[in-house]
mmCIF file of C-alpha atoms in Angstrom:
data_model
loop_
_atom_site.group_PDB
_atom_site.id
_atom_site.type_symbol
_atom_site.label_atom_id
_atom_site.label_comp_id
_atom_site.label_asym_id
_atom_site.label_seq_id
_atom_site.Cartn_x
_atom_site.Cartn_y
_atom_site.Cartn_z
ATOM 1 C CA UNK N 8 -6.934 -4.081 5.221
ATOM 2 C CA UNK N 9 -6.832 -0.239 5.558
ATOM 3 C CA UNK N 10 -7.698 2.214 2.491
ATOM 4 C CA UNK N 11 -7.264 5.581 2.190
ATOM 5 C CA UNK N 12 -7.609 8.443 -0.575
ATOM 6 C CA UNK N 13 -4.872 10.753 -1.034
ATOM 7 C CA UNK N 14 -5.615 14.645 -0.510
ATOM 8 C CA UNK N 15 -6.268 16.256 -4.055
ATOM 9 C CA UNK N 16 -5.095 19.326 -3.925
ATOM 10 C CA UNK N 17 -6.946 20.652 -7.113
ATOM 11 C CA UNK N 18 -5.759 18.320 -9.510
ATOM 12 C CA UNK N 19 -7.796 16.111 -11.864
ATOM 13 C CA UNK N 20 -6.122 12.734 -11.050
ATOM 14 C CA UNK N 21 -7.504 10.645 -7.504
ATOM 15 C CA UNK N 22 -5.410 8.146 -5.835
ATOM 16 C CA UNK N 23 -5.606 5.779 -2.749
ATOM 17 C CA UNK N 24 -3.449 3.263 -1.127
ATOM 18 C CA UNK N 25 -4.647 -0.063 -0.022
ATOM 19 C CA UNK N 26 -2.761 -1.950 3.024
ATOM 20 C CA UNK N 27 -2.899 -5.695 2.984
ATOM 21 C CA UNK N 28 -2.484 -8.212 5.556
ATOM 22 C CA UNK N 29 -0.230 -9.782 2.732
ATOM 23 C CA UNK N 30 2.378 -7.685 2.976
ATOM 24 C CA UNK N 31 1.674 -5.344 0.117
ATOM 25 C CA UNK N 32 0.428 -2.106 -0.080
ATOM 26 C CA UNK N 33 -1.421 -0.965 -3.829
ATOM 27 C CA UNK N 34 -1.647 2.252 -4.919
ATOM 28 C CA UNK N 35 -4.501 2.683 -7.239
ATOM 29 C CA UNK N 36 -4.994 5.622 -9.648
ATOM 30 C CA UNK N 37 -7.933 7.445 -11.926
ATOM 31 C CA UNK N 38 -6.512 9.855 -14.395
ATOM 32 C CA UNK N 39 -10.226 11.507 -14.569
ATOM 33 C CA UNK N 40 -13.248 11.387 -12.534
ATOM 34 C CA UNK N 41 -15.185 8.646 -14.582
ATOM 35 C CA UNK N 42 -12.438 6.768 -16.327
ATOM 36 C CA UNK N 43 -11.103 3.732 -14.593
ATOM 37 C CA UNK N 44 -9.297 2.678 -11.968
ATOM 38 C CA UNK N 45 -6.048 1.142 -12.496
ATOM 39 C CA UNK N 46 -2.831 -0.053 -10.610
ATOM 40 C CA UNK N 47 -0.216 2.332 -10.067
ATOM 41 C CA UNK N 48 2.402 0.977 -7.737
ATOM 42 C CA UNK N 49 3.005 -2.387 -5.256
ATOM 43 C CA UNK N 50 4.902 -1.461 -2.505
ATOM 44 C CA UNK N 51 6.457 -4.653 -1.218
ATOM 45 C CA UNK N 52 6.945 -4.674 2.618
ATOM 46 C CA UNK N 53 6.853 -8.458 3.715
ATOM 47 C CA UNK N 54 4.980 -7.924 7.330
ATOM 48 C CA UNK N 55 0.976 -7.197 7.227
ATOM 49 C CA UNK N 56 0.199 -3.472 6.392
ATOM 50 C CA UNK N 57 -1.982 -2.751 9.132
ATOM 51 C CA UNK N 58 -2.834 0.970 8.405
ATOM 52 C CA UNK N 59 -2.347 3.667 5.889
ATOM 53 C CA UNK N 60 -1.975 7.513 5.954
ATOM 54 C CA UNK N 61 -1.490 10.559 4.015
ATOM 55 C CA UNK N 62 0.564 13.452 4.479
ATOM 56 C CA UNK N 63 -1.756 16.903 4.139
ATOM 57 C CA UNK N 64 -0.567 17.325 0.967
ATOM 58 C CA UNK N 65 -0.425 13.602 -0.507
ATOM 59 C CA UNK N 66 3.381 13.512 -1.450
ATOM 60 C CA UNK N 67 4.147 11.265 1.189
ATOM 61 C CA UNK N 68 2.671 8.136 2.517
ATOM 62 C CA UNK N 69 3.089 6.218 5.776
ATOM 63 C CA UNK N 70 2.466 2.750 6.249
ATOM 64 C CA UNK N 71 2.185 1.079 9.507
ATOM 65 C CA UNK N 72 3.633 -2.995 9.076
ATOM 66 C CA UNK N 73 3.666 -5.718 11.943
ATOM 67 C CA UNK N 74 3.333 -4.989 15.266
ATOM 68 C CA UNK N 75 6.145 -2.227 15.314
ATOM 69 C CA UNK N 76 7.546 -0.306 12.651
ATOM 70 C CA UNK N 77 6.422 2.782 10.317
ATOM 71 C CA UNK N 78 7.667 3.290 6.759
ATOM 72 C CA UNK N 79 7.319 6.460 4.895
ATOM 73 C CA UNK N 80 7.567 6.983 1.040
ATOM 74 C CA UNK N 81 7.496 10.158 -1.294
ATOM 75 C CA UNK N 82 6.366 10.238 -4.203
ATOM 76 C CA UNK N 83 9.077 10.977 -6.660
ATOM 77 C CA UNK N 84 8.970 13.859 -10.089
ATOM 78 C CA UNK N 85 7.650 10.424 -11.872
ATOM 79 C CA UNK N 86 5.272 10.219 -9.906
ATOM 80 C CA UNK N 87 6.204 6.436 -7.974
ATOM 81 C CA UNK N 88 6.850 6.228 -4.585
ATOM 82 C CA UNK N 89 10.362 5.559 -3.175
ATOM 83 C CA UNK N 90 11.334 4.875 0.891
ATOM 84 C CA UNK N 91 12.457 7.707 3.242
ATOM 85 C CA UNK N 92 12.903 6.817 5.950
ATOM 86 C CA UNK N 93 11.376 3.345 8.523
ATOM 87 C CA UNK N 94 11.036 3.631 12.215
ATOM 88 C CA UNK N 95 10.913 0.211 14.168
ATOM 89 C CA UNK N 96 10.776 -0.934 17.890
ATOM 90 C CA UNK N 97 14.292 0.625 18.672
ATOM 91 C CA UNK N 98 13.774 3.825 16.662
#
């Protein structure tokens, strides 16, 4: 498992993403500091999520799955995250 919170860049709302050895990763949001937490988005990737990172500004997200590829996703004017672009063993 790998968590990590996204940047907030000034806004209200936190998020984080959650990597599972399931295949999945879970993006969890709070609307306000003190309300609860609740779950935004399942990213289904079928191969263990091994690690999870922000971009500097939070828009995008890359995942690292199996032993050898990277998927990135951006979040969309919505607000849900969509694939960009994967990278695997060959490139």
């Amino acid at each position: 498992w790998d968590l990590q919170w996204r940047p907030n860049l000034g806004i209200p709302t936190s998020m984080l993403a959650l990597g599972a050895e399931e295949g999945v990763a879970v993006i969890w949001i709070q609307d306000m500091e003190g309300h609860p937490w609740r779950k935004h988005q399942v990213l289904q990737l079928n191969q263990p999520v091994l690690r999870v990172a922000w971009s500097v500004t939070g828009c995008m997200l890359a995942l690292s799955v199996g032993s050898d590829a990277v998927h990135v996703f951006k979040e969309n004017p919505q607000g849900m995250f969509e694939a960009v672009s994967s990278v695997g063993e060959n490139g």
